[in-house]
Amino acid sequence: MITRDSIKRAAKNPGLVQSFSGVRAKFGQGPEIPDDLEALALAYGFCYAKNVLQGRQEAEILIGRDPRPTGESLAEALARGFLAGAAVQNCRLKIVNLDIITTPLIETAVRTLQPAGGVMITASHNPLTDNGFKFITGYSKPGDSDKQDAPPGALLSASRMGKIVSDVRELIESPEEFISAVERIDDGSFAHAFGNGEDHERRIKAERAYLDAIGEDWGIKPHCLKPLVFGPVVLDPNGGAACGIGARVLEHFGVRAIEVNAELGYPEHGIDTDNIDPASGKHMLIRTARAALRNGARFGIAFDYDADRGNMVLPGLDESAIIPPQKVATTNIALALTHRETLGEKRGKLAVVISDSTSGASAEVARMFGAEVFIVETGEINVVTKMHQLRAEGYDVPIGVEGANGGSIFGASTCRDGLQTAICAALADENPELADHWQKVLCRNNNSAGTCELRRLPDIVAAVPTYFNRVFRFEGPDISHSEIKSRMEEHFKHGIWQKISNKFDSYEFEDYEGTSRVKSRTGDESGGWRVAFYSKAGKSFIFARGSRTEAGIWRVIIDTPDASVGDALVEAGKAIYEAATKESGC
């Protein structure tokens, strides 16, 4: 039974993260979920439905999930919340259950089926005991005059998700309407609306649209009997949502796929593949590189649990085969823009969107193609929203990069997509025209790599500019983001700058909120903070930000085109953060 106390307990959960990136918490081993977190999911479903169903007489909301053991229970809780929210809006609601699905696929399903909204239940790269949900922008009802600030099928924009979070907080203080509406949802009406298992017909329609969208972006017609002329490629879905579907998608585009660790719901290693395996003490991706070598594959891709991230490796036996996430992102930009130029189509002024935690190497490559680079606050929806806004202004925006994980958003997609990273790499590995054109771009930019002959993917990756880039993860104290950032600036100005000023010409503080750079921070103090350095070698930065998906975690990133100053910036970055997070301050 849902009570005022159960909702309040959930809101005070120390592991709870609520942000524009979604809601996450520790839901346990499953299959059942704790009563307080069930109440919270019901509350979020209720507030989201009230928001998107307002003024509608009938509507649909899509639900998809990754294979986590708590996913089904969480789906049912959200569905009941949707129905309760629909009831107070006098809206007849049908819930389309897409069951286990990848994030890129459910976002395509929204654009294809045109529902009022949707939700993806996942905790992405977090451990299996975590779970959460990300709400998706649906289609406005006929007659609505307001324009969406994010395209249909994308995550809710920061402002819209902020409204949902605010509504839930208000509900917690006055939950009477909510509790009454939930209690009126009987088992019969729930079963009628939610259905019994996956809606196969809608799922198939979404999958076909996904194939068509990828094919249009890359100029390849998908076909189930297409000769497998590319690859082979090793796919490591690690028991996640990409099991089966990843290989099928690649084979539609002529890429031979070899799956490993592909038993749905049974991961063979840690979910966060960009990490160290505690059992062996070695990088998680080494196993994928060895599988690629063992199977004679051109490269390998390891996915997180909802398959929006794809970490890429070359065949090999040790860490030298692992392509760092920022290198993957920079390679994706090089190949996506090379592909666009080889098509020879003029679609407007060229632009690339990157987040404030993305390596400057990505911006450098984008500018090699004459692209204007726009920087936004870290967060997938910020990149997607900016891409959407620029297209409305007449720009051609073939790709965006989400952040430190190197996640790339290709073409008309509204999220990162590890499968498109695989397709991008497979095309480059087998298409001499792309390699030749990338070499011409390097030559016209006086890059020394342009003197080398590029034949296959390893050569192409090696020719991509590489910056000194290091990411450090810290457990943050119970100090506000605003206070930590203010302390960092003070410590930098009065302590650190004097120690490193001989290495740079000047510096400036940079703050990004949403899709723009701001002169000073506003109420959203959880955005990224950077201090940028200028020298003849180019632009360097120290970046710091509290995670929106992992409670109490901060990341500090060092990025510079000049490796000779890298160690000094690492020391400076660590010193700034450590001084700022001491209880006594600077």
XYZ file of C-alpha atoms in Angstrom:
586
model
C 0.000 0.000 0.000
C 1.288 3.449 -0.947
C 1.514 5.883 1.943
C 2.801 9.387 2.535
C 5.638 7.927 4.606
C 6.760 5.462 1.921
C 7.112 8.259 -0.643
C 9.012 10.464 1.790
C 11.380 7.616 2.648
C 12.149 7.113 -1.045
C 12.891 10.818 -1.527
C 15.460 10.653 1.294
C 17.217 7.588 -0.144
C 20.948 8.460 -0.105
C 21.551 6.568 -3.349
C 18.782 8.362 -5.238
C 19.807 10.480 -8.246
C 17.212 12.753 -9.882
C 18.338 14.880 -12.819
C 17.609 15.678 -16.463
C 19.544 12.479 -17.285
C 16.891 10.435 -15.471
C 16.187 8.847 -12.097
C 18.409 6.131 -10.611
C 18.676 4.272 -7.320
C 19.720 0.932 -5.844
C 16.688 -1.282 -6.449
C 18.332 -4.516 -5.281
C 18.738 -8.023 -6.650
C 15.098 -8.378 -7.746
C 12.752 -9.452 -9.048
C 10.707 -7.413 -6.548
C 11.591 -3.824 -5.707
C 11.479 -2.099 -2.277
C 8.126 -0.578 -1.304
C 9.496 2.950 -0.975
C 11.122 2.877 -4.437
C 7.951 1.381 -5.903
C 6.085 4.368 -4.454
C 8.598 6.741 -6.011
C 8.254 5.091 -9.440
C 4.479 5.345 -9.162
C 4.818 9.040 -8.298
C 7.095 9.731 -11.279
C 4.783 7.820 -13.617
C 1.833 9.782 -12.281
C 3.479 13.207 -12.724
C 4.878 12.378 -16.164
C 1.477 11.158 -17.399
C -0.297 14.246 -16.056
C 2.227 16.371 -17.944
C 2.101 14.646 -21.353
C -1.589 13.637 -21.358
C -3.051 17.016 -20.496
C -5.931 17.854 -22.834
C -5.980 14.419 -24.526
C -8.996 12.137 -24.660
C -6.956 9.054 -25.562
C -3.252 8.341 -25.958
C -0.412 5.828 -25.866
C 2.783 5.680 -23.805
C 5.628 3.274 -24.678
C 7.590 1.284 -22.089
C 10.909 -0.450 -22.744
C 13.593 -1.833 -20.440
C 16.989 -3.467 -20.293
C 17.291 -7.019 -18.831
C 17.997 -6.044 -15.198
C 16.268 -8.344 -12.706
C 14.189 -5.470 -11.266
C 13.099 -4.199 -14.685
C 9.748 -5.942 -14.915
C 8.610 -4.837 -11.443
C 9.725 -1.285 -12.135
C 7.863 -1.322 -15.469
C 4.655 -2.353 -13.719
C 5.038 0.388 -11.101
C 5.565 3.066 -13.758
C 2.658 1.709 -15.795
C 0.314 1.960 -12.798
C 1.527 5.502 -12.250
C 0.803 6.338 -15.898
C -2.711 4.959 -15.587
C -3.352 6.907 -12.391
C -2.130 10.107 -14.058
C -4.308 9.397 -17.099
C -7.331 8.880 -14.872
C -7.111 12.333 -13.290
C -6.783 13.794 -16.811
C -9.845 11.807 -18.009
C -7.690 10.243 -20.728
C -8.072 6.688 -22.031
C -4.522 5.363 -22.006
C -2.998 2.361 -23.751
C 0.476 1.333 -22.667
C 2.593 -0.223 -25.415
C 4.913 -2.760 -23.798
C 8.070 -3.150 -25.907
C 9.685 -5.246 -23.158
C 13.504 -5.672 -23.434
C 14.806 -3.215 -25.999
C 17.789 -0.933 -26.628
C 17.577 2.786 -25.919
C 18.182 3.743 -29.595
C 15.368 1.404 -30.623
C 12.760 2.712 -28.187
C 13.567 6.281 -29.189
C 13.048 5.288 -32.829
C 9.795 3.600 -31.788
C 8.532 6.913 -30.402
C 9.264 8.665 -33.695
C 7.614 5.826 -35.618
C 4.519 5.087 -33.505
C 4.031 8.748 -32.459
C 2.727 8.203 -28.915
C 2.265 10.871 -26.277
C 5.475 9.739 -24.599
C 7.646 6.865 -23.468
C 10.069 5.627 -20.856
C 13.243 3.543 -20.967
C 13.944 1.591 -17.784
C 17.680 1.236 -17.349
C 20.666 2.201 -15.235
C 22.939 2.087 -18.296
C 26.506 1.218 -17.215
C 25.718 1.061 -13.474
C 25.796 -2.292 -11.594
C 22.877 -4.721 -11.956
C 21.580 -3.867 -8.478
C 20.929 -0.314 -9.706
C 18.021 0.622 -11.907
C 16.212 3.711 -13.058
C 14.247 5.300 -15.860
C 14.558 7.975 -18.538
C 11.458 9.727 -19.842
C 11.183 10.386 -23.572
C 9.651 13.281 -25.489
C 6.516 12.209 -27.350
C 4.420 13.865 -30.037
C 2.340 16.933 -29.314
C -1.375 16.458 -29.767
C -2.999 17.973 -32.895
C -3.689 21.678 -32.444
C -0.845 22.334 -30.019
C 0.898 25.548 -31.037
C 3.930 25.276 -28.770
C 7.108 23.829 -30.219
C 9.005 21.102 -28.430
C 12.416 22.162 -27.157
C 13.743 18.681 -28.013
C 12.809 16.453 -30.975
C 10.322 13.597 -30.523
C 12.013 10.418 -29.327
C 14.721 12.228 -27.361
C 15.068 12.374 -23.601
C 13.026 15.125 -22.022
C 14.840 18.444 -22.129
C 16.434 19.704 -18.920
C 13.586 22.163 -18.346
C 10.829 19.601 -18.899
C 12.509 16.941 -16.758
C 13.114 19.605 -14.134
C 9.357 20.253 -14.109
C 8.646 16.543 -13.530
C 11.155 16.401 -10.645
C 9.569 19.523 -9.143
C 6.067 18.050 -9.501
C 7.162 14.883 -7.683
C 8.562 16.959 -4.819
C 5.250 18.816 -4.534
C 3.369 15.516 -4.673
C 5.411 14.185 -1.743
C 4.172 17.088 0.384
C 0.528 16.701 -0.727
C 0.022 13.136 -2.000
C -3.737 12.741 -1.446
C -4.816 12.995 -5.113
C -1.996 10.681 -6.161
C -2.697 7.992 -3.549
C -6.418 8.039 -4.321
C -5.814 7.737 -8.078
C -3.384 4.812 -7.648
C -5.797 2.940 -5.355
C -8.500 3.133 -8.036
C -6.363 1.222 -10.577
C -7.620 -2.351 -10.171
C -5.822 -5.424 -11.519
C -8.303 -5.886 -14.360
C -7.966 -2.380 -15.795
C -4.179 -2.573 -15.364
C -3.969 -5.869 -17.276
C -6.191 -4.495 -20.041
C -4.033 -1.385 -20.506
C -0.596 -2.941 -20.014
C -1.161 -6.086 -22.023
C 0.486 -9.455 -21.592
C 4.119 -9.303 -22.638
C 5.718 -7.613 -25.620
C 3.614 -5.925 -28.319
C 5.227 -7.779 -31.241
C 3.490 -5.854 -34.026
C 4.603 -2.457 -32.708
C 8.099 -3.757 -31.994
C 8.572 -5.015 -35.563
C 7.405 -1.676 -36.960
C 9.939 0.141 -34.767
C 12.783 -2.181 -35.766
C 12.097 -1.631 -39.456
C 12.075 2.128 -38.965
C 15.385 1.891 -37.088
C 16.984 0.060 -40.005
C 15.595 2.584 -42.482
C 16.900 5.540 -40.435
C 20.422 4.103 -40.174
C 20.426 3.215 -43.861
C 19.417 6.736 -44.839
C 22.149 8.280 -42.674
C 24.900 6.062 -44.107
C 23.601 5.609 -47.645
C 23.111 1.838 -47.339
C 19.887 -0.029 -48.021
C 19.200 -2.615 -45.313
C 18.240 -6.078 -46.527
C 17.869 -9.360 -44.673
C 19.684 -11.292 -47.444
C 22.482 -8.780 -47.996
C 25.915 -10.402 -48.632
C 28.146 -10.119 -45.553
C 30.980 -8.198 -47.205
C 32.134 -6.232 -44.127
C 33.820 -7.506 -40.986
C 33.775 -9.802 -39.187
C 33.114 -7.751 -36.062
C 32.966 -9.073 -32.502
C 29.994 -7.813 -30.481
C 30.013 -8.127 -26.687
C 26.513 -7.223 -25.423
C 27.411 -8.774 -22.025
C 23.908 -10.081 -21.412
C 22.360 -6.667 -22.071
C 19.659 -5.369 -24.377
C 21.915 -5.644 -27.454
C 21.875 -9.473 -27.280
C 20.676 -10.782 -30.638
C 19.395 -7.467 -31.954
C 22.888 -6.026 -32.409
C 24.045 -8.846 -34.657
C 20.799 -8.803 -36.648
C 21.069 -5.068 -37.306
C 24.694 -5.262 -38.473
C 23.956 -8.194 -40.778
C 21.159 -6.200 -42.404
C 23.880 -3.791 -43.504
C 26.260 -6.474 -44.710
C 28.456 -6.665 -41.602
C 29.287 -10.157 -40.393
C 28.836 -10.136 -36.593
C 30.206 -12.623 -34.071
C 28.533 -12.370 -30.655
C 30.229 -13.230 -27.361
C 28.717 -13.031 -23.862
C 25.279 -12.881 -25.456
C 22.980 -14.751 -23.050
C 20.231 -12.244 -22.258
C 20.252 -11.165 -18.621
C 23.481 -12.967 -17.729
C 26.505 -10.630 -17.855
C 29.906 -12.301 -17.967
C 31.792 -9.259 -16.639
C 31.191 -5.816 -15.130
C 28.552 -3.661 -16.817
C 30.829 -0.616 -17.066
C 33.260 -1.823 -19.718
C 35.347 1.337 -19.499
C 36.681 0.209 -16.132
C 39.021 -2.217 -14.370
C 37.914 -5.800 -13.720
C 38.294 -6.252 -9.935
C 38.839 -10.006 -10.366
C 41.839 -9.703 -12.690
C 42.982 -6.145 -12.037
C 43.025 -5.567 -15.808
C 40.904 -3.407 -18.069
C 37.469 -4.882 -18.777
C 37.868 -4.412 -22.531
C 40.918 -6.675 -22.832
C 38.588 -9.675 -23.007
C 36.776 -8.094 -25.987
C 40.092 -7.363 -27.742
C 41.191 -10.971 -27.217
C 37.867 -12.261 -28.527
C 38.356 -10.120 -31.649
C 41.845 -11.571 -32.126
C 40.660 -15.124 -31.506
C 37.833 -14.811 -34.045
C 39.850 -13.028 -36.733
C 37.646 -9.925 -36.388
C 38.507 -6.473 -37.711
C 37.536 -4.888 -34.397
C 35.267 -5.408 -31.400
C 32.500 -3.410 -29.724
C 31.432 -3.831 -26.079
C 28.055 -2.393 -25.039
C 26.587 -1.126 -21.800
C 23.289 -2.678 -20.659
C 20.923 -0.530 -22.746
C 23.291 -0.482 -25.753
C 23.541 3.248 -26.278
C 27.286 3.195 -25.554
C 29.767 1.198 -27.612
C 33.395 0.922 -26.497
C 35.643 -0.043 -29.409
C 38.805 -2.203 -29.454
C 41.179 -3.558 -32.060
C 42.241 -7.229 -32.015
C 44.954 -7.723 -29.412
C 46.135 -9.246 -26.158
C 46.672 -6.236 -23.899
C 45.580 -2.651 -23.229
C 47.319 -1.351 -26.345
C 44.359 -2.754 -28.321
C 41.843 -0.609 -26.428
C 40.799 2.589 -28.193
C 40.157 5.235 -25.476
C 36.611 6.680 -25.486
C 37.737 10.141 -26.605
C 39.728 8.580 -29.450
C 36.597 6.681 -30.512
C 34.617 9.943 -30.487
C 37.238 11.805 -32.522
C 37.406 8.913 -35.018
C 33.615 8.933 -35.320
C 33.678 12.654 -36.143
C 36.423 12.146 -38.741
C 34.548 9.301 -40.426
C 31.081 10.878 -40.252
C 32.348 14.120 -41.814
C 34.460 12.225 -44.355
C 31.359 10.266 -45.340
C 29.385 13.495 -45.703
C 32.038 15.054 -47.952
C 32.309 11.966 -50.163
C 28.553 12.099 -50.723
C 29.058 15.637 -52.031
C 25.685 16.823 -50.780
C 25.323 20.428 -49.585
C 22.823 20.462 -46.741
C 23.646 23.834 -45.179
C 26.485 25.213 -43.104
C 28.355 22.384 -41.383
C 28.291 22.126 -37.578
C 29.333 19.669 -34.878
C 28.094 19.756 -31.267
C 30.287 18.557 -28.415
C 29.940 18.688 -24.643
C 32.199 20.650 -22.310
C 33.897 17.418 -21.152
C 34.790 16.300 -24.692
C 38.453 16.361 -25.704
C 39.617 19.286 -27.809
C 40.805 16.702 -30.368
C 37.176 16.330 -31.482
C 36.877 20.071 -32.067
C 40.186 20.075 -33.955
C 39.021 17.358 -36.347
C 35.642 19.034 -36.876
C 37.388 22.270 -37.851
C 39.560 20.371 -40.356
C 36.346 19.922 -42.339
C 35.334 23.567 -41.922
C 32.671 22.743 -39.342
C 31.582 25.275 -36.754
C 31.907 23.750 -33.281
C 29.243 24.374 -30.640
C 29.933 23.432 -27.006
C 27.150 22.579 -24.534
C 26.922 21.309 -20.976
C 27.638 17.599 -20.570
C 24.456 15.558 -20.949
C 23.036 13.715 -23.921
C 19.875 15.781 -24.123
C 21.891 19.017 -24.236
C 23.782 17.760 -27.297
C 20.613 16.463 -28.971
C 18.687 19.658 -28.238
C 21.461 21.847 -29.668
C 21.672 19.664 -32.787
C 17.896 20.024 -33.157
C 18.057 23.817 -32.723
C 20.892 24.202 -35.231
C 19.054 22.173 -37.861
C 16.039 24.450 -37.421
C 18.421 27.339 -38.201
C 19.564 25.666 -41.435
C 22.762 23.945 -40.265
C 23.859 20.486 -41.351
C 24.786 18.605 -38.146
C 25.967 15.063 -38.973
C 27.270 14.179 -35.489
C 27.512 15.217 -31.848
C 29.579 13.918 -28.920
C 27.988 13.511 -25.497
C 30.894 13.617 -23.074
C 33.736 11.863 -21.320
C 32.473 8.418 -22.364
C 32.875 9.360 -26.032
C 29.248 8.521 -26.839
C 28.417 9.692 -30.367
C 25.045 10.809 -31.729
C 24.866 10.180 -35.470
C 22.638 11.777 -38.065
C 18.949 11.925 -37.241
C 19.325 9.805 -34.104
C 18.407 11.355 -30.747
C 20.791 9.362 -28.553
C 24.190 7.698 -28.474
C 24.241 4.466 -30.441
C 26.978 1.838 -30.117
C 25.702 -0.016 -33.180
C 26.181 3.040 -35.362
C 29.756 3.291 -34.069
C 30.201 -0.299 -35.311
C 28.662 0.489 -38.716
C 30.803 3.621 -39.052
C 33.985 1.630 -38.314
C 33.010 -1.296 -40.580
C 32.420 1.031 -43.533
C 35.779 2.720 -43.014
C 37.609 -0.587 -42.706
C 36.356 -1.875 -46.061
C 35.951 1.331 -48.082
C 39.207 2.693 -49.570
C 37.402 5.824 -50.734
C 36.715 6.893 -47.143
C 40.314 6.251 -46.064
C 41.654 8.142 -49.093
C 39.398 11.118 -48.448
C 40.321 11.268 -44.754
C 43.976 11.296 -45.824
C 43.303 14.235 -48.159
C 41.690 16.134 -45.286
C 44.780 15.535 -43.151
C 47.046 16.704 -45.962
C 45.131 19.913 -46.641
C 45.397 20.702 -42.913
C 49.175 20.133 -42.968
C 48.881 17.174 -40.624
C 51.948 14.902 -40.697
C 49.698 11.828 -40.590
C 48.625 12.765 -44.094
C 51.962 11.517 -45.410
C 51.155 7.929 -44.321
C 49.110 5.587 -46.454
C 45.825 4.756 -44.739
C 44.538 1.307 -45.556
C 42.315 -0.051 -42.796
C 40.731 0.950 -39.510
C 43.918 0.767 -37.370
C 45.635 3.221 -39.748
C 42.625 5.543 -39.730
C 42.427 5.528 -35.920
C 46.184 6.119 -35.603
C 45.949 9.168 -37.883
C 43.313 10.848 -35.707
C 44.774 13.645 -33.523
C 45.213 12.525 -29.929
C 45.288 14.842 -26.927
C 46.656 14.082 -23.483
C 43.349 13.213 -21.793
C 42.900 11.801 -18.298
C 39.716 11.163 -16.315
C 39.716 10.901 -12.512
C 36.788 9.690 -10.421
C 36.267 10.882 -6.846
C 33.662 10.256 -4.169
C 32.367 13.715 -3.357
C 31.570 15.004 0.135
C 28.213 16.352 1.279
C 28.978 19.868 0.060
C 26.844 21.731 -2.481
C 28.007 21.853 -6.083
C 27.938 25.639 -5.888
C 30.264 25.720 -2.905
C 32.717 23.231 -4.432
C 32.962 25.239 -7.653
C 33.453 28.519 -5.833
C 36.220 26.953 -3.775
C 37.885 25.528 -6.874
C 38.006 28.952 -8.497
C 39.409 30.612 -5.394
C 42.074 27.949 -4.893
C 43.037 28.149 -8.548
C 43.358 31.947 -8.581
C 45.262 32.202 -5.307
C 47.326 29.039 -5.368
C 47.531 26.970 -8.523
C 47.853 29.598 -11.264
C 51.115 30.941 -9.898
C 52.622 27.445 -10.087
C 51.716 26.772 -13.738
C 51.466 30.269 -15.269
C 54.879 29.867 -16.950
C 53.405 27.099 -19.152
C 50.491 29.120 -20.574
C 49.766 32.576 -21.955
C 46.418 33.069 -20.187
C 43.415 31.359 -18.645
C 39.670 31.877 -18.225
C 36.849 30.171 -16.343
C 34.081 28.658 -18.467
C 30.591 27.689 -17.348
C 28.090 25.825 -19.518
C 24.435 25.364 -18.644
C 22.099 23.456 -20.919
C 22.865 24.358 -24.520
C 24.803 27.562 -23.893
C 27.874 29.015 -22.286
C 26.933 31.472 -19.535
C 28.843 34.417 -18.091
C 28.073 33.308 -14.545
C 26.358 30.309 -13.020
C 22.622 30.526 -12.381
C 20.395 28.319 -10.265
C 21.580 25.120 -11.974
C 24.815 24.745 -10.055
C 25.272 21.103 -11.025
C 26.552 21.884 -14.526
C 30.135 21.491 -15.672
C 32.967 23.820 -14.619
C 36.129 24.418 -16.651
C 39.233 26.486 -16.468
C 40.650 26.859 -19.980
C 44.305 27.570 -20.753
C 45.720 29.175 -23.902
C 49.176 28.748 -25.422
C 50.810 28.380 -28.825
C 50.067 24.637 -28.685
C 46.343 25.327 -28.473
C 43.616 25.186 -25.845
C 43.815 22.981 -22.741
C 41.350 22.595 -19.881
C 40.655 21.235 -16.419
C 37.025 20.136 -16.117
C 35.069 19.146 -12.993
C 31.487 17.999 -12.565
C 29.340 16.049 -10.164
C 27.749 13.017 -11.829
C 24.037 13.162 -12.619
C 23.771 9.361 -12.764
C 25.909 8.177 -9.839
C 25.170 9.566 -6.380
C 28.096 11.353 -4.733
C 30.540 10.927 -7.645
C 32.641 13.715 -9.164
C 34.847 13.527 -12.251
C 37.861 15.687 -12.987
C 39.141 15.678 -16.583
C 42.452 16.976 -17.896
C 42.762 17.680 -21.620
C 45.621 19.275 -23.551
C 47.182 19.070 -27.029
C 50.600 19.500 -25.370
C 51.597 16.299 -23.563
C 54.567 18.069 -21.973
C 52.202 20.005 -19.681
C 49.871 17.069 -19.033
C 51.389 15.953 -15.720
C 51.381 19.518 -14.381
C 47.680 19.880 -15.243
C 46.918 16.534 -13.586
C 48.556 17.721 -10.375
C 46.723 21.038 -10.623
C 43.346 19.392 -11.251
C 43.677 17.031 -8.320
C 44.907 19.830 -6.030
C 41.982 22.101 -6.960
C 39.410 19.391 -6.273
C 41.002 18.144 -3.053
C 41.258 21.671 -1.654
C 37.667 22.455 -2.646
C 36.227 19.351 -0.994
C 37.850 19.800 2.387
C 35.253 20.774 4.957
C 37.262 23.859 5.901
C 37.484 25.020 2.292
C 40.563 26.686 0.827
